Amino acid sequence: MKPARLRAVGLIAFGLSLAVLTMLFLSDLVGAHQRARAQSPHDPRPTAEAVPTPAQEAPAGPDAGGGADTAQLQRTQVSSQWITDQSRRTGIPARVLQSYVAAEIWAARQFPQCGLRWNTLAGIGFVESAHGTLGGTSVTAAGTAAQPIIGPQLNGRGLARITDTDGGRLDQDRDFDRAVGPMQFLPATWQAFGIDGNGDGTADAQNIDDATASAAKYLCNGQRNLATPEGWTQAILAYNPSDAYVRAVFDAANRTAHASSGAPLTPPQPAQAGTQPPATDGAQPPGFGPSHQPGAQPSTPHPGAG
């Protein structure tokens, strides 16, 4: 066979292999979606046990697209027994789990098309900060990190270079930006999407109620539908543009879903602080989301990319 034909055959074979891998990945997502819909028509990718009817109905909040809006998660109360049971099953601290669930309920009212589920927020929260416990801290009864959760300096050394945008107000760094809080928001993204999730009059990135409500607002932005494989993947990529990050969040959310139904699964171990995928060169890309690790998109996922 001539070299030109050999090259052509090789390219065709490579293309077929890539297509097969893509089909397998989408099949995995679609399969999970079909299992989810068997439980509830609103379940997204991947699914978790459905949230029970709130013990106290929350009034519809202000338009989430507005300025000084409040998620009013403090009025969305799910059965404390359900929270206790799910915390035991999943290993998520009850106070943090309460915020994930309340954010799902709030998002369902504010963004009916979104289909965001609490275990997706839990997947992000695990990858970003081990549910608010990164570095040995914890979330207090008031919902605020006992010790501020602040990511590494984005100074271009192995990470993106993002010079200071907030005068150090959020991240305590006047030279370069850092991601902050249990859901790891960059200061500029927090300024655009941060909201008051507990009705105390302040949007605090270190508060789990505020952070999860803001993450829900960010994920649902732009009429995304997280009940589809494409919409779910696009939302997570918006949070952190890395295939490795998508896989890490998917795995964590999927494990949470299994654990929430009583399946005996060993939870994954969170990444060590400062572990990130390769950073892109240059400035922050347009539309870059809350997370602090802008990275190339490696073909092989590395859990703990967040």
mmCIF file of C-alpha atoms in Angstrom:
data_model
loop_
_atom_site.group_PDB
_atom_site.id
_atom_site.type_symbol
_atom_site.label_atom_id
_atom_site.label_comp_id
_atom_site.label_asym_id
_atom_site.label_seq_id
_atom_site.Cartn_x
_atom_site.Cartn_y
_atom_site.Cartn_z
ATOM 1 C CA MET A 1 0.000 0.000 0.000
ATOM 2 C CA LYS A 2 1.290 3.455 -0.883
ATOM 3 C CA PRO A 3 2.343 5.817 1.937
ATOM 4 C CA ALA A 4 -0.435 8.264 1.092
ATOM 5 C CA ARG A 5 -3.039 5.529 1.358
ATOM 6 C CA LEU A 6 -1.479 4.300 4.600
ATOM 7 C CA ARG A 7 -1.756 7.777 6.057
ATOM 8 C CA ALA A 8 -5.359 8.053 4.914
ATOM 9 C CA VAL A 9 -6.267 4.694 6.435
ATOM 10 C CA GLY A 10 -4.530 5.684 9.657
ATOM 11 C CA LEU A 11 -6.475 8.915 9.860
ATOM 12 C CA ILE A 12 -9.743 7.101 9.197
ATOM 13 C CA ALA A 13 -8.955 4.548 11.902
ATOM 14 C CA PHE A 14 -8.080 7.315 14.340
ATOM 15 C CA GLY A 15 -11.310 9.123 13.516
ATOM 16 C CA LEU A 16 -13.342 5.967 14.050
ATOM 17 C CA SER A 17 -11.624 5.321 17.380
ATOM 18 C CA LEU A 18 -12.338 8.871 18.505
ATOM 19 C CA ALA A 19 -15.957 8.527 17.427
ATOM 20 C CA VAL A 20 -16.324 5.264 19.357
ATOM 21 C CA LEU A 21 -14.838 6.821 22.501
ATOM 22 C CA THR A 22 -17.182 9.797 22.158
ATOM 23 C CA MET A 23 -20.181 7.495 21.727
ATOM 24 C CA LEU A 24 -19.168 5.482 24.786
ATOM 25 C CA PHE A 25 -18.860 8.640 26.904
ATOM 26 C CA LEU A 26 -22.230 9.954 25.757
ATOM 27 C CA SER A 27 -23.742 6.495 26.239
ATOM 28 C CA ASP A 28 -22.532 6.582 29.839
ATOM 29 C CA LEU A 29 -24.178 9.964 30.374
ATOM 30 C CA VAL A 30 -27.397 9.017 28.547
ATOM 31 C CA GLY A 31 -27.629 5.755 30.478
ATOM 32 C CA ALA A 32 -27.365 7.646 33.739
ATOM 33 C CA HIS A 33 -29.959 10.120 32.473
ATOM 34 C CA GLN A 34 -32.399 7.327 31.634
ATOM 35 C CA ARG A 35 -31.945 5.818 35.082
ATOM 36 C CA ALA A 36 -32.524 9.253 36.560
ATOM 37 C CA ARG A 37 -35.778 9.807 34.678
ATOM 38 C CA ALA A 38 -37.054 6.463 35.935
ATOM 39 C CA GLN A 39 -37.007 8.043 39.406
ATOM 40 C CA SER A 40 -38.298 11.518 38.553
ATOM 41 C CA PRO A 41 -38.954 13.478 35.343
ATOM 42 C CA HIS A 42 -36.776 16.284 36.711
ATOM 43 C CA ASP A 43 -33.672 14.267 37.557
ATOM 44 C CA PRO A 44 -30.495 15.419 35.761
ATOM 45 C CA ARG A 45 -27.076 13.954 35.168
ATOM 46 C CA PRO A 46 -26.180 12.077 37.338
ATOM 47 C CA THR A 47 -29.168 11.557 39.636
ATOM 48 C CA ALA A 48 -29.609 11.403 43.390
ATOM 49 C CA GLU A 49 -32.478 10.572 45.700
ATOM 50 C CA ALA A 50 -35.272 13.051 45.124
ATOM 51 C CA VAL A 51 -35.608 15.877 47.614
ATOM 52 C CA PRO A 52 -38.788 15.559 49.702
ATOM 53 C CA THR A 53 -41.400 18.279 49.720
ATOM 54 C CA PRO A 54 -40.101 21.178 51.816
ATOM 55 C CA ALA A 55 -41.463 21.269 55.334
ATOM 56 C CA GLN A 56 -42.160 24.968 54.782
ATOM 57 C CA GLU A 57 -42.785 26.372 51.350
ATOM 58 C CA ALA A 58 -40.440 29.177 50.377
ATOM 59 C CA PRO A 59 -41.943 32.182 48.614
ATOM 60 C CA ALA A 60 -40.745 32.872 45.117
ATOM 61 C CA GLY A 61 -37.580 34.935 45.353
ATOM 62 C CA PRO A 62 -36.666 38.006 43.321
ATOM 63 C CA ASP A 63 -35.619 37.630 39.721
ATOM 64 C CA ALA A 64 -32.293 35.787 39.788
ATOM 65 C CA GLY A 65 -31.084 37.832 36.875
ATOM 66 C CA GLY A 66 -31.383 41.074 38.806
ATOM 67 C CA GLY A 67 -28.951 42.942 40.956
ATOM 68 C CA ALA A 68 -29.394 42.699 44.738
ATOM 69 C CA ASP A 69 -31.337 39.432 44.739
ATOM 70 C CA THR A 70 -31.637 37.016 47.643
ATOM 71 C CA ALA A 71 -32.033 33.265 47.327
ATOM 72 C CA GLN A 72 -33.896 33.119 50.659
ATOM 73 C CA LEU A 73 -32.628 29.604 51.275
ATOM 74 C CA GLN A 74 -33.263 30.045 54.988
ATOM 75 C CA ARG A 75 -36.995 29.718 54.246
ATOM 76 C CA THR A 76 -36.586 26.530 52.259
ATOM 77 C CA GLN A 77 -36.630 23.884 54.957
ATOM 78 C CA VAL A 78 -36.345 20.210 54.094
ATOM 79 C CA SER A 79 -37.111 17.543 56.682
ATOM 80 C CA SER A 80 -34.291 17.465 59.210
ATOM 81 C CA GLN A 81 -34.598 13.683 59.388
ATOM 82 C CA TRP A 82 -34.060 13.440 55.623
ATOM 83 C CA ILE A 83 -30.976 15.655 55.896
ATOM 84 C CA THR A 84 -29.637 13.553 58.776
ATOM 85 C CA ASP A 85 -30.174 10.298 56.873
ATOM 86 C CA GLN A 86 -28.589 11.628 53.679
ATOM 87 C CA SER A 87 -25.652 13.106 55.564
ATOM 88 C CA ARG A 88 -24.996 9.702 57.117
ATOM 89 C CA ARG A 89 -25.243 7.949 53.755
ATOM 90 C CA THR A 90 -23.143 10.379 51.736
ATOM 91 C CA GLY A 91 -20.670 11.621 54.324
ATOM 92 C CA ILE A 92 -21.537 15.242 53.491
ATOM 93 C CA PRO A 93 -21.747 17.448 56.597
ATOM 94 C CA ALA A 94 -25.419 18.053 57.371
ATOM 95 C CA ARG A 95 -25.094 21.844 57.365
ATOM 96 C CA VAL A 96 -23.459 21.760 53.933
ATOM 97 C CA LEU A 97 -25.940 19.221 52.555
ATOM 98 C CA GLN A 98 -28.791 21.450 53.687
ATOM 99 C CA SER A 99 -27.414 24.229 51.484
ATOM 100 C CA TYR A 100 -26.973 21.976 48.449
ATOM 101 C CA VAL A 101 -30.577 20.799 48.731
ATOM 102 C CA ALA A 102 -31.995 24.265 49.381
ATOM 103 C CA ALA A 103 -30.114 25.599 46.347
ATOM 104 C CA GLU A 104 -31.696 22.907 44.161
ATOM 105 C CA ILE A 105 -35.182 23.842 45.362
ATOM 106 C CA TRP A 106 -34.512 27.550 44.853
ATOM 107 C CA ALA A 107 -33.026 27.013 41.387
ATOM 108 C CA ALA A 108 -36.047 24.937 40.336
ATOM 109 C CA ARG A 109 -38.240 27.961 41.044
ATOM 110 C CA GLN A 110 -35.964 30.611 39.596
ATOM 111 C CA PHE A 111 -34.777 28.626 36.558
ATOM 112 C CA PRO A 112 -37.496 26.071 35.692
ATOM 113 C CA GLN A 113 -35.616 24.919 32.593
ATOM 114 C CA CYS A 114 -32.342 24.238 34.415
ATOM 115 C CA GLY A 115 -32.860 20.825 36.009
ATOM 116 C CA LEU A 116 -30.019 21.329 38.495
ATOM 117 C CA ARG A 117 -29.851 18.643 41.196
ATOM 118 C CA TRP A 118 -28.236 18.860 44.602
ATOM 119 C CA ASN A 119 -25.726 16.097 43.937
ATOM 120 C CA THR A 120 -24.207 18.116 41.082
ATOM 121 C CA LEU A 121 -23.597 20.945 43.543
ATOM 122 C CA ALA A 122 -22.211 18.345 45.938
ATOM 123 C CA GLY A 123 -19.878 17.069 43.217
ATOM 124 C CA ILE A 124 -18.511 20.567 42.675
ATOM 125 C CA GLY A 125 -18.316 21.223 46.403
ATOM 126 C CA PHE A 126 -16.363 18.022 46.942
ATOM 127 C CA VAL A 127 -13.867 18.666 44.164
ATOM 128 C CA GLU A 128 -13.378 22.324 45.071
ATOM 129 C CA SER A 129 -13.135 22.191 48.870
ATOM 130 C CA ALA A 130 -14.104 18.730 50.181
ATOM 131 C CA HIS A 131 -17.471 20.214 51.209
ATOM 132 C CA GLY A 132 -15.923 23.151 52.998
ATOM 133 C CA THR A 133 -13.306 21.165 54.916
ATOM 134 C CA LEU A 134 -10.209 21.828 52.799
ATOM 135 C CA GLY A 135 -7.178 22.674 54.892
ATOM 136 C CA GLY A 136 -8.788 21.394 58.075
ATOM 137 C CA THR A 137 -11.515 24.016 58.274
ATOM 138 C CA SER A 138 -15.247 23.339 58.564
ATOM 139 C CA VAL A 139 -18.575 25.056 58.002
ATOM 140 C CA THR A 140 -20.125 26.514 61.144
ATOM 141 C CA ALA A 141 -23.783 26.330 62.138
ATOM 142 C CA ALA A 142 -24.186 29.799 60.618
ATOM 143 C CA GLY A 143 -22.906 28.408 57.315
ATOM 144 C CA THR A 144 -19.595 30.267 57.174
ATOM 145 C CA ALA A 145 -16.185 28.628 56.887
ATOM 146 C CA ALA A 146 -14.518 28.612 60.307
ATOM 147 C CA GLN A 147 -11.285 29.595 58.577
ATOM 148 C CA PRO A 148 -11.423 31.372 55.183
ATOM 149 C CA ILE A 149 -10.937 29.021 52.237
ATOM 150 C CA ILE A 150 -8.576 30.741 49.806
ATOM 151 C CA GLY A 151 -7.004 29.109 46.766
ATOM 152 C CA PRO A 152 -3.458 29.494 45.463
ATOM 153 C CA GLN A 153 -2.215 32.761 44.014
ATOM 154 C CA LEU A 154 -2.908 32.995 40.280
ATOM 155 C CA ASN A 155 0.486 34.419 39.404
ATOM 156 C CA GLY A 156 1.178 32.471 36.203
ATOM 157 C CA ARG A 157 3.536 29.997 37.834
ATOM 158 C CA GLY A 158 1.909 26.726 36.867
ATOM 159 C CA LEU A 159 -1.498 28.406 36.929
ATOM 160 C CA ALA A 160 -3.211 31.194 35.035
ATOM 161 C CA ARG A 161 -1.976 34.727 35.590
ATOM 162 C CA ILE A 162 -4.828 36.907 36.838
ATOM 163 C CA THR A 163 -3.753 40.195 38.338
ATOM 164 C CA ASP A 164 -5.753 41.592 41.228
ATOM 165 C CA THR A 165 -9.305 42.690 40.381
ATOM 166 C CA ASP A 166 -10.750 43.462 43.805
ATOM 167 C CA GLY A 167 -8.008 45.198 45.757
ATOM 168 C CA GLY A 168 -7.696 42.095 47.895
ATOM 169 C CA ARG A 169 -11.153 42.575 49.382
ATOM 170 C CA LEU A 170 -12.295 38.971 48.873
ATOM 171 C CA ASP A 171 -9.067 37.020 48.517
ATOM 172 C CA GLN A 172 -6.767 39.046 50.801
ATOM 173 C CA ASP A 173 -4.296 39.457 47.933
ATOM 174 C CA ARG A 174 -3.611 42.853 46.343
ATOM 175 C CA ASP A 175 -1.231 41.483 43.709
ATOM 176 C CA PHE A 176 -3.039 38.547 42.097
ATOM 177 C CA ASP A 177 -6.477 36.983 42.312
ATOM 178 C CA ARG A 178 -7.273 33.795 44.199
ATOM 179 C CA ALA A 179 -10.429 31.680 44.258
ATOM 180 C CA VAL A 180 -12.352 31.893 47.512
ATOM 181 C CA GLY A 181 -14.911 30.016 49.560
ATOM 182 C CA PRO A 182 -16.262 26.465 49.584
ATOM 183 C CA MET A 183 -17.332 26.729 45.935
ATOM 184 C CA GLN A 184 -14.125 28.552 44.879
ATOM 185 C CA PHE A 185 -15.259 31.714 43.126
ATOM 186 C CA LEU A 186 -12.877 34.167 41.512
ATOM 187 C CA PRO A 187 -13.466 37.732 42.752
ATOM 188 C CA ALA A 188 -14.675 38.990 39.352
ATOM 189 C CA THR A 189 -17.111 36.087 38.975
ATOM 190 C CA TRP A 190 -18.389 36.587 42.497
ATOM 191 C CA GLN A 191 -19.021 40.246 41.723
ATOM 192 C CA ALA A 192 -21.136 39.190 38.734
ATOM 193 C CA PHE A 193 -22.993 36.213 40.230
ATOM 194 C CA GLY A 194 -22.638 36.347 44.010
ATOM 195 C CA ILE A 195 -25.960 36.565 45.851
ATOM 196 C CA ASP A 196 -27.240 36.496 49.411
ATOM 197 C CA GLY A 197 -28.398 32.941 50.008
ATOM 198 C CA ASN A 198 -29.478 33.167 53.646
ATOM 199 C CA GLY A 199 -31.179 36.533 53.860
ATOM 200 C CA ASP A 200 -28.696 38.208 56.177
ATOM 201 C CA GLY A 201 -28.207 41.111 53.796
ATOM 202 C CA THR A 202 -24.685 40.140 52.708
ATOM 203 C CA ALA A 203 -23.379 38.040 49.816
ATOM 204 C CA ASP A 204 -20.403 36.224 51.338
ATOM 205 C CA ALA A 205 -18.341 33.821 49.216
ATOM 206 C CA GLN A 206 -17.177 32.092 52.415
ATOM 207 C CA ASN A 207 -20.772 31.287 53.409
ATOM 208 C CA ILE A 208 -22.083 27.951 52.131
ATOM 209 C CA ASP A 209 -25.652 29.246 51.632
ATOM 210 C CA ASP A 210 -24.467 32.208 49.585
ATOM 211 C CA ALA A 211 -21.877 30.156 47.694
ATOM 212 C CA THR A 212 -24.209 27.310 46.680
ATOM 213 C CA ALA A 213 -26.999 29.675 45.633
ATOM 214 C CA SER A 214 -24.501 31.652 43.565
ATOM 215 C CA ALA A 215 -23.128 28.463 42.020
ATOM 216 C CA ALA A 216 -26.671 27.430 41.107
ATOM 217 C CA LYS A 217 -27.262 30.828 39.517
ATOM 218 C CA TYR A 218 -24.008 30.512 37.571
ATOM 219 C CA LEU A 219 -24.655 26.945 36.383
ATOM 220 C CA CYS A 220 -28.197 27.781 35.240
ATOM 221 C CA ASN A 221 -27.147 31.006 33.517
ATOM 222 C CA GLY A 222 -27.912 31.308 29.819
ATOM 223 C CA GLN A 223 -30.964 29.016 29.838
ATOM 224 C CA ARG A 224 -28.832 25.902 30.299
ATOM 225 C CA ASN A 225 -30.640 22.584 30.710
ATOM 226 C CA LEU A 226 -28.612 20.350 33.003
ATOM 227 C CA ALA A 227 -31.061 17.487 32.500
ATOM 228 C CA THR A 228 -29.327 16.731 29.196
ATOM 229 C CA PRO A 229 -25.794 15.351 28.783
ATOM 230 C CA GLU A 230 -24.815 18.310 26.627
ATOM 231 C CA GLY A 231 -26.269 20.917 28.968
ATOM 232 C CA TRP A 232 -24.748 19.319 32.053
ATOM 233 C CA THR A 233 -21.315 19.105 30.457
ATOM 234 C CA GLN A 234 -21.474 22.692 29.180
ATOM 235 C CA ALA A 235 -22.406 23.958 32.641
ATOM 236 C CA ILE A 236 -19.502 22.183 34.341
ATOM 237 C CA LEU A 237 -17.086 23.312 31.623
ATOM 238 C CA ALA A 238 -18.267 26.874 32.229
ATOM 239 C CA TYR A 239 -17.332 26.417 35.875
ATOM 240 C CA ASN A 240 -13.882 25.117 34.929
ATOM 241 C CA PRO A 241 -12.916 24.545 31.260
ATOM 242 C CA SER A 242 -11.206 21.186 31.721
ATOM 243 C CA ASP A 243 -12.265 17.696 30.654
ATOM 244 C CA ALA A 244 -10.501 16.373 33.747
ATOM 245 C CA TYR A 245 -12.617 18.649 35.920
ATOM 246 C CA VAL A 246 -15.836 17.499 34.243
ATOM 247 C CA ARG A 247 -14.943 13.861 34.895
ATOM 248 C CA ALA A 248 -13.952 14.566 38.504
ATOM 249 C CA VAL A 249 -17.251 16.356 39.203
ATOM 250 C CA PHE A 250 -19.225 13.663 37.370
ATOM 251 C CA ASP A 251 -17.562 10.904 39.392
ATOM 252 C CA ALA A 252 -18.104 12.705 42.699
ATOM 253 C CA ALA A 253 -21.737 13.522 41.863
ATOM 254 C CA ASN A 254 -22.370 9.971 40.681
ATOM 255 C CA ARG A 255 -20.907 8.487 43.863
ATOM 256 C CA THR A 256 -23.072 10.832 45.890
ATOM 257 C CA ALA A 257 -26.128 9.703 43.931
ATOM 258 C CA HIS A 258 -25.367 6.041 44.610
ATOM 259 C CA ALA A 259 -24.640 6.699 48.271
ATOM 260 C CA SER A 260 -27.840 8.708 48.680
ATOM 261 C CA SER A 261 -29.848 5.660 47.638
ATOM 262 C CA GLY A 262 -28.056 3.471 50.169
ATOM 263 C CA ALA A 263 -25.510 1.874 47.845
ATOM 264 C CA PRO A 264 -22.314 1.010 49.787
ATOM 265 C CA LEU A 265 -19.678 2.954 47.877
ATOM 266 C CA THR A 266 -16.363 4.245 49.177
ATOM 267 C CA PRO A 267 -16.205 8.035 48.697
ATOM 268 C CA PRO A 268 -13.284 9.321 46.624
ATOM 269 C CA GLN A 269 -10.478 11.229 48.278
ATOM 270 C CA PRO A 270 -10.331 14.971 47.548
ATOM 271 C CA ALA A 271 -7.351 16.475 45.800
ATOM 272 C CA GLN A 272 -4.573 17.945 47.855
ATOM 273 C CA ALA A 273 -4.574 21.725 48.047
ATOM 274 C CA GLY A 274 -2.760 23.234 45.096
ATOM 275 C CA THR A 275 -3.274 20.273 42.733
ATOM 276 C CA GLN A 276 -4.433 21.568 39.359
ATOM 277 C CA PRO A 277 -4.380 20.536 35.720
ATOM 278 C CA PRO A 278 -1.983 22.374 33.385
ATOM 279 C CA ALA A 279 -2.790 26.059 33.204
ATOM 280 C CA THR A 280 -3.361 28.012 30.034
ATOM 281 C CA ASP A 281 -0.880 30.702 29.164
ATOM 282 C CA GLY A 282 -1.823 34.337 29.269
ATOM 283 C CA ALA A 283 -4.844 36.113 30.624
ATOM 284 C CA GLN A 284 -8.141 34.803 31.868
ATOM 285 C CA PRO A 285 -10.227 33.477 28.938
ATOM 286 C CA PRO A 286 -13.559 35.191 28.211
ATOM 287 C CA GLY A 287 -16.440 33.843 30.238
ATOM 288 C CA PHE A 288 -14.154 31.933 32.569
ATOM 289 C CA GLY A 289 -16.116 30.585 35.491
ATOM 290 C CA PRO A 290 -15.758 30.544 39.243
ATOM 291 C CA SER A 291 -13.095 27.904 39.689
ATOM 292 C CA HIS A 292 -9.439 28.824 40.030
ATOM 293 C CA GLN A 293 -7.857 26.288 37.707
ATOM 294 C CA PRO A 294 -8.171 27.358 34.060
ATOM 295 C CA GLY A 295 -6.593 24.396 32.358
ATOM 296 C CA ALA A 296 -5.966 22.703 29.099
ATOM 297 C CA GLN A 297 -8.400 19.918 28.351
ATOM 298 C CA PRO A 298 -6.443 16.673 28.699
ATOM 299 C CA SER A 299 -7.835 13.603 27.005
ATOM 300 C CA THR A 300 -7.432 11.521 30.165
ATOM 301 C CA PRO A 301 -9.312 12.794 33.216
ATOM 302 C CA HIS A 302 -7.432 13.229 36.469
ATOM 303 C CA PRO A 303 -9.785 13.110 39.487
ATOM 304 C CA GLY A 304 -9.296 15.977 41.862
ATOM 305 C CA ALA A 305 -8.708 18.530 39.110
ATOM 306 C CA GLY A 306 -10.624 21.039 41.212
#
